[in-house]
PDB file of C-alpha atoms in Angstrom:
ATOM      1  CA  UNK A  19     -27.782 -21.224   4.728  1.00 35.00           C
ATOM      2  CA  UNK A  20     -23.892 -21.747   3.607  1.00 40.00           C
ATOM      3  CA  UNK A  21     -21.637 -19.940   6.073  1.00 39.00           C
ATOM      4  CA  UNK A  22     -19.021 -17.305   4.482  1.00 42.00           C
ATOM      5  CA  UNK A  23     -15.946 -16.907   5.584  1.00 46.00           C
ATOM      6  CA  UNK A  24     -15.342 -14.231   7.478  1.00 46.00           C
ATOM      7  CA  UNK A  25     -15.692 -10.978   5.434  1.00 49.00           C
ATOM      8  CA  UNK A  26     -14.886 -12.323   1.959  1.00 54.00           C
ATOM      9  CA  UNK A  27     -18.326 -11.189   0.659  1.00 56.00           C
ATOM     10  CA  UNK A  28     -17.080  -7.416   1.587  1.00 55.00           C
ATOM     11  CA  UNK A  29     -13.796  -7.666   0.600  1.00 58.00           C
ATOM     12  CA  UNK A  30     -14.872  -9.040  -2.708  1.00 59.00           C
ATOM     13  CA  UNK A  31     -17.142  -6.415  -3.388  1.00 55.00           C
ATOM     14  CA  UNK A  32     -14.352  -3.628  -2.001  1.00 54.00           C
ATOM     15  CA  UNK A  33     -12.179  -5.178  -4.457  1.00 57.00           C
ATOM     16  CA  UNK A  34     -15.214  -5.204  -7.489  1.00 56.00           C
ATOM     17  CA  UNK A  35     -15.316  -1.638  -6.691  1.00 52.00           C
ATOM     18  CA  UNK A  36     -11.568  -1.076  -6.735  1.00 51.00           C
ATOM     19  CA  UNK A  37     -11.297  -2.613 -10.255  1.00 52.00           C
ATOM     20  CA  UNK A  38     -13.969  -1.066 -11.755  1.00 49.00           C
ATOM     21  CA  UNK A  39     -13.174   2.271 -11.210  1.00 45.00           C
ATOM     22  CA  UNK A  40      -9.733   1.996 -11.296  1.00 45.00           C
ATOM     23  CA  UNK A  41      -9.788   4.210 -14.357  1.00 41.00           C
ATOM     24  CA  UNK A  42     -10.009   6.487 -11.876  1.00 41.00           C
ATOM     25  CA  UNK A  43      -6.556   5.717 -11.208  1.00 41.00           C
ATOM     26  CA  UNK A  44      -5.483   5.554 -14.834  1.00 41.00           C
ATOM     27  CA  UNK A  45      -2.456   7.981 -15.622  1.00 42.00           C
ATOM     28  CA  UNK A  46      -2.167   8.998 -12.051  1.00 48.00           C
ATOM     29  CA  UNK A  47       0.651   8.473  -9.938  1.00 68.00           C
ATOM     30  CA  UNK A  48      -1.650   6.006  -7.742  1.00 87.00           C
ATOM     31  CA  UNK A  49      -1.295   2.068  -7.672  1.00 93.00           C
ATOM     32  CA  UNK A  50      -4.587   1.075  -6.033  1.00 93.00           C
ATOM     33  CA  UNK A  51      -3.282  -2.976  -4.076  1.00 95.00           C
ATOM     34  CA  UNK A  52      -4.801  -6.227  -2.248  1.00 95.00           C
ATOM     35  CA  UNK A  53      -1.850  -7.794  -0.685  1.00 95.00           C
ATOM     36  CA  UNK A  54      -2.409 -11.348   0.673  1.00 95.00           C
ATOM     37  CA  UNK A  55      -0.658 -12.009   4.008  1.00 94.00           C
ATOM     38  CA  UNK A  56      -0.921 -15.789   3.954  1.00 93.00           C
ATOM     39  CA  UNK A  57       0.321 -16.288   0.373  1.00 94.00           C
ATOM     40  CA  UNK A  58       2.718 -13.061   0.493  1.00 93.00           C
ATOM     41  CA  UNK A  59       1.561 -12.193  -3.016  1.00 95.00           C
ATOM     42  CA  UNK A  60      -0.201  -9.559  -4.151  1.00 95.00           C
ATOM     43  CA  UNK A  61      -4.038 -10.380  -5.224  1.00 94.00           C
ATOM     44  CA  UNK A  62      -4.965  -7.562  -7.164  1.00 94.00           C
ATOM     45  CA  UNK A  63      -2.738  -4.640  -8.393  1.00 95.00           C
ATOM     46  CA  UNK A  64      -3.698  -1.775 -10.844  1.00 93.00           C
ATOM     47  CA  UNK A  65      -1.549  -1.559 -13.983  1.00 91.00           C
ATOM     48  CA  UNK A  66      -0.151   1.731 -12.390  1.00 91.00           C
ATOM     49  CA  UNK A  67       2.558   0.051 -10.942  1.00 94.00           C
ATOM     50  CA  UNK A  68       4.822  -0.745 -13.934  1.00 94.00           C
ATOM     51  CA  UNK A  69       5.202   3.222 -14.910  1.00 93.00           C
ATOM     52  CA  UNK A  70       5.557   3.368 -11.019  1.00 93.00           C
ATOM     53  CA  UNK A  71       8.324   1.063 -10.274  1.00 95.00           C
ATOM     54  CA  UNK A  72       9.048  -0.072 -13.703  1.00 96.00           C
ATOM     55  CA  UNK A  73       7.931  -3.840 -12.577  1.00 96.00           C
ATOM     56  CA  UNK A  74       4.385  -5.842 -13.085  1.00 95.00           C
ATOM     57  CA  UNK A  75       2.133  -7.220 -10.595  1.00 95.00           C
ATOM     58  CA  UNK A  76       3.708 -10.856 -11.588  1.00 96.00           C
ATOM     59  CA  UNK A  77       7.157  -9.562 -11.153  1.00 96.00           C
ATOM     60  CA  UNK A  78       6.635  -7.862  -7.965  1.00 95.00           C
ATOM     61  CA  UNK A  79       4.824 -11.193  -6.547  1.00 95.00           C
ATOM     62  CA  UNK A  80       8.344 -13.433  -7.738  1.00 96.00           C
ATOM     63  CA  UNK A  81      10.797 -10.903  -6.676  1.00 94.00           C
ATOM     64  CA  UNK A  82       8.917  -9.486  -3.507  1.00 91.00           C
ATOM     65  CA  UNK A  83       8.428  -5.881  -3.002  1.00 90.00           C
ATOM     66  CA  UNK A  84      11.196  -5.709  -0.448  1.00 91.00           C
ATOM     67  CA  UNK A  85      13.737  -6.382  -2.747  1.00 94.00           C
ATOM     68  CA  UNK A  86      12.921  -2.964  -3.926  1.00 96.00           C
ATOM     69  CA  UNK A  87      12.859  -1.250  -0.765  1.00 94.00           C
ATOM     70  CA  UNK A  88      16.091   0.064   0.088  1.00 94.00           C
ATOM     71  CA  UNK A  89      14.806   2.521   3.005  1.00 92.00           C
ATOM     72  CA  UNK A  90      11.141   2.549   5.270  1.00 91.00           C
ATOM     73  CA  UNK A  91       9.829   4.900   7.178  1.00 89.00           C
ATOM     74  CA  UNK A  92       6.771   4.019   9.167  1.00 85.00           C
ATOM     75  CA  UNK A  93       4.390   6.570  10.891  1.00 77.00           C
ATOM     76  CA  UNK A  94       1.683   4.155  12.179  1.00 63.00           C
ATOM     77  CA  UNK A  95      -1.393   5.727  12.924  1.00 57.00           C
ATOM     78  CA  UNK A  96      -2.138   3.226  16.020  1.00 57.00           C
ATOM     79  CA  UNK A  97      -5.695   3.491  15.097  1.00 55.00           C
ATOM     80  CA  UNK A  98      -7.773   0.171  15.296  1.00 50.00           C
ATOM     81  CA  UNK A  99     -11.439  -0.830  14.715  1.00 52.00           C
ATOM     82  CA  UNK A 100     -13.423  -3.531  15.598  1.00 50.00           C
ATOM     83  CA  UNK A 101     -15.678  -4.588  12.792  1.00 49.00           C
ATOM     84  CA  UNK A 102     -18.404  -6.924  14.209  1.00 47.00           C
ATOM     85  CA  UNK A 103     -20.949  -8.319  11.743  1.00 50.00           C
ATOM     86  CA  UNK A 104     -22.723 -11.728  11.737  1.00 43.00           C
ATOM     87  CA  UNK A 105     -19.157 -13.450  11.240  1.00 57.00           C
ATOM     88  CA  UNK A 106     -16.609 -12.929  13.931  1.00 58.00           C
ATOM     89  CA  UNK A 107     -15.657 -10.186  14.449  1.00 59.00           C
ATOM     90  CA  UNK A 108     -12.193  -8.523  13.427  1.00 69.00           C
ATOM     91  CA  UNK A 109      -9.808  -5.778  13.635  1.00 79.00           C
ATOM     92  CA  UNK A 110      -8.835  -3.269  10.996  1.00 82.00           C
ATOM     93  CA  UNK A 111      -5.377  -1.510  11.300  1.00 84.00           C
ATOM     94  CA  UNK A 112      -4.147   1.390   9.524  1.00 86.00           C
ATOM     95  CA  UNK A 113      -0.728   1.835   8.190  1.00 86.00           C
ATOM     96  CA  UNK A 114       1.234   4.620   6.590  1.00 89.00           C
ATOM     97  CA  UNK A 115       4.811   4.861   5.447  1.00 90.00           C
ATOM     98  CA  UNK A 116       7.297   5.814   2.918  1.00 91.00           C
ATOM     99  CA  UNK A 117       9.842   3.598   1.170  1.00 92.00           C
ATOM    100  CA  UNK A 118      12.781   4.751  -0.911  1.00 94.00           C
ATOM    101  CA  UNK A 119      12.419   2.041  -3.614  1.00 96.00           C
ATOM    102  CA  UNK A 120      14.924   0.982  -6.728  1.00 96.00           C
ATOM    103  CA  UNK A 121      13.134   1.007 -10.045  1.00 96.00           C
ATOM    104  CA  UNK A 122      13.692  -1.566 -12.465  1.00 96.00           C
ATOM    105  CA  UNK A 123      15.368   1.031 -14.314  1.00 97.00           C
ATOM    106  CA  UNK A 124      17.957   1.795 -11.259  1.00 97.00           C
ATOM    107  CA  UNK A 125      16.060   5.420 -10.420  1.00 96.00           C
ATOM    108  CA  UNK A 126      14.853   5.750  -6.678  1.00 95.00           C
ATOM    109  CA  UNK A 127      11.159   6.860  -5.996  1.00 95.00           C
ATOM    110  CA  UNK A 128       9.999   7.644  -2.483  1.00 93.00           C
ATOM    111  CA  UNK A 129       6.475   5.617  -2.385  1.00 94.00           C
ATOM    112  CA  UNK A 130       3.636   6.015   0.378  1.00 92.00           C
ATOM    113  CA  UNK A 131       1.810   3.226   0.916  1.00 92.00           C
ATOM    114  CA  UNK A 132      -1.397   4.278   2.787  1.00 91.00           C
ATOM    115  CA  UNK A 133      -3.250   0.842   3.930  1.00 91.00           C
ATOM    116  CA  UNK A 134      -5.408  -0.782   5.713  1.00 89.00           C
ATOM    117  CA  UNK A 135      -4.890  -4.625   7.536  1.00 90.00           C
ATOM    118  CA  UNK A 136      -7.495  -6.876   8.208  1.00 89.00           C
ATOM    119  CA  UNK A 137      -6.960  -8.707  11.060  1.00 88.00           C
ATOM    120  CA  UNK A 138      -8.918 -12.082  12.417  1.00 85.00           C
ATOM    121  CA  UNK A 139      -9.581 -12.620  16.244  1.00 82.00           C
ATOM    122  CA  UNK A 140      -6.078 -14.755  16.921  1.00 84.00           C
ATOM    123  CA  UNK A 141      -4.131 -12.040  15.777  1.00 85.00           C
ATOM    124  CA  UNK A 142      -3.622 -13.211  12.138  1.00 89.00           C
ATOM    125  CA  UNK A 143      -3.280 -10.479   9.535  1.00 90.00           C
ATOM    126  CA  UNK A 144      -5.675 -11.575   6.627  1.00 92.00           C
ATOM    127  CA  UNK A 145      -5.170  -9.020   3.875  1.00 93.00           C
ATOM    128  CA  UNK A 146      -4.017  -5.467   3.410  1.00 93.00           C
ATOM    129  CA  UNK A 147      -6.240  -3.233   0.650  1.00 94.00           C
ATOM    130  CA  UNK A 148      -4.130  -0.102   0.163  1.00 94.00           C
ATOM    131  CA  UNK A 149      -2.814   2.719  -2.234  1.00 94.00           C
ATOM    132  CA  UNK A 150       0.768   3.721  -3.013  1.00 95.00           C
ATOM    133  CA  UNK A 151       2.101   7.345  -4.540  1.00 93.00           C
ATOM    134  CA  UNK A 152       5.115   8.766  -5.836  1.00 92.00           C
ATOM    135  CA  UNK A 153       5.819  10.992  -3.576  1.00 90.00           C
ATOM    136  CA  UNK A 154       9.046  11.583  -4.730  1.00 90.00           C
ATOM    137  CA  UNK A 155       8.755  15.320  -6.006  1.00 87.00           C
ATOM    138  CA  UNK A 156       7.362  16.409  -2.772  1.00 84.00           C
ATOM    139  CA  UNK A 157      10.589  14.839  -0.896  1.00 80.00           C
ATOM    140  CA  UNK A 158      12.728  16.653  -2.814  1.00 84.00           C
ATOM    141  CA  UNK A 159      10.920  19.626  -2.219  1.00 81.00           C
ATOM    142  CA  UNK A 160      11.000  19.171   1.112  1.00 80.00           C
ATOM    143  CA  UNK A 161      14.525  18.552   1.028  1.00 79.00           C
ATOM    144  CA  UNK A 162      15.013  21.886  -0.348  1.00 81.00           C
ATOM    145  CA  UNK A 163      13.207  23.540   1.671  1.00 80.00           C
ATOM    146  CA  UNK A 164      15.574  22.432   4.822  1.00 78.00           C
ATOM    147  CA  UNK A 165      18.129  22.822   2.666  1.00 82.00           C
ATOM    148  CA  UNK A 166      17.207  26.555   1.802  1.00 80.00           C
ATOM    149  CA  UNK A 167      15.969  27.177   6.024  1.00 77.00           C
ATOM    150  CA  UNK A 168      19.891  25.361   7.256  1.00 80.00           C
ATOM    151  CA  UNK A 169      21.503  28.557   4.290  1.00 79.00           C
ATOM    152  CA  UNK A 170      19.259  30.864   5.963  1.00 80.00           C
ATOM    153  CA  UNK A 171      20.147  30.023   9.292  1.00 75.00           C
TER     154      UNK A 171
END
């Protein structure tokens, strides 16, 4: 029997999944990602990001997203789960955070990027399957509403 490397087989079909219904994703605000930790490039990205961000999947991968990224914040979850099959076993991380990102076209966007790490038994992060939103009309509505509660005040 031909050993596997350490959940490829699932991540391949997570991804299979993840491109064929990412019509669900289609005209949404939602940019469904694979990002590759030891290459630093982005294996699979929906189409979603060039109305998004106003760059492609190539462009993003030459540049590098944090180019783009002119402010984070990160609220970690500090979850963590041990995923033990017949390979190795591993660790799976979430993250969550904003960025204030530059568009192509100069405009900011605040982004989430909701994600999850894959991480082997020596600490190394493998891969990180996520999604990231334009959240940006909900920041400014939050912004008004402090604004509106600091007039009130």
């Amino acid at each position: 029997m031909k050993k596997k490397n350490p959940g490829t087989s699932a991540q391949d079909s997570f991804l299979r999944t993840l491109q064929s219904r990412s019509f669900a994703f289609s005209n949404s605000d939602k940019v469904v990602y694979n990002f590759n930790h030891g290459s630093k490039k982005y294996d699979y990205m929906s189409t979603d990001i060039i109305p998004l961000t106003g760059y492609t999947k190539e462009e993003l991968n030459k540049l590098g997203i944090k180019k783009i990224i002119k402010e984070i914040i990160v609220d970690n979850l500090d979850r963590q789960e041990t995923i033990t099959s017949t390979s190795e076993p591993e660790v799976v991380e979430d993250y969550f955070a904003k960025y204030l990102i530059t568009t192509k076209a100069g405009e900011l966007k605040w982004i989430e990027d909701n994600s999850f790490t894959r991480i082997d038994v020596q600490g190394k992060r493998l891969n990180s399957i996520g999604v990231l939103r334009d959240v940006t009309a909900l920041h400014k509505f939050i912004n008004q509403l402090h604004e509106e509660k600091n007039r009130l005040d």
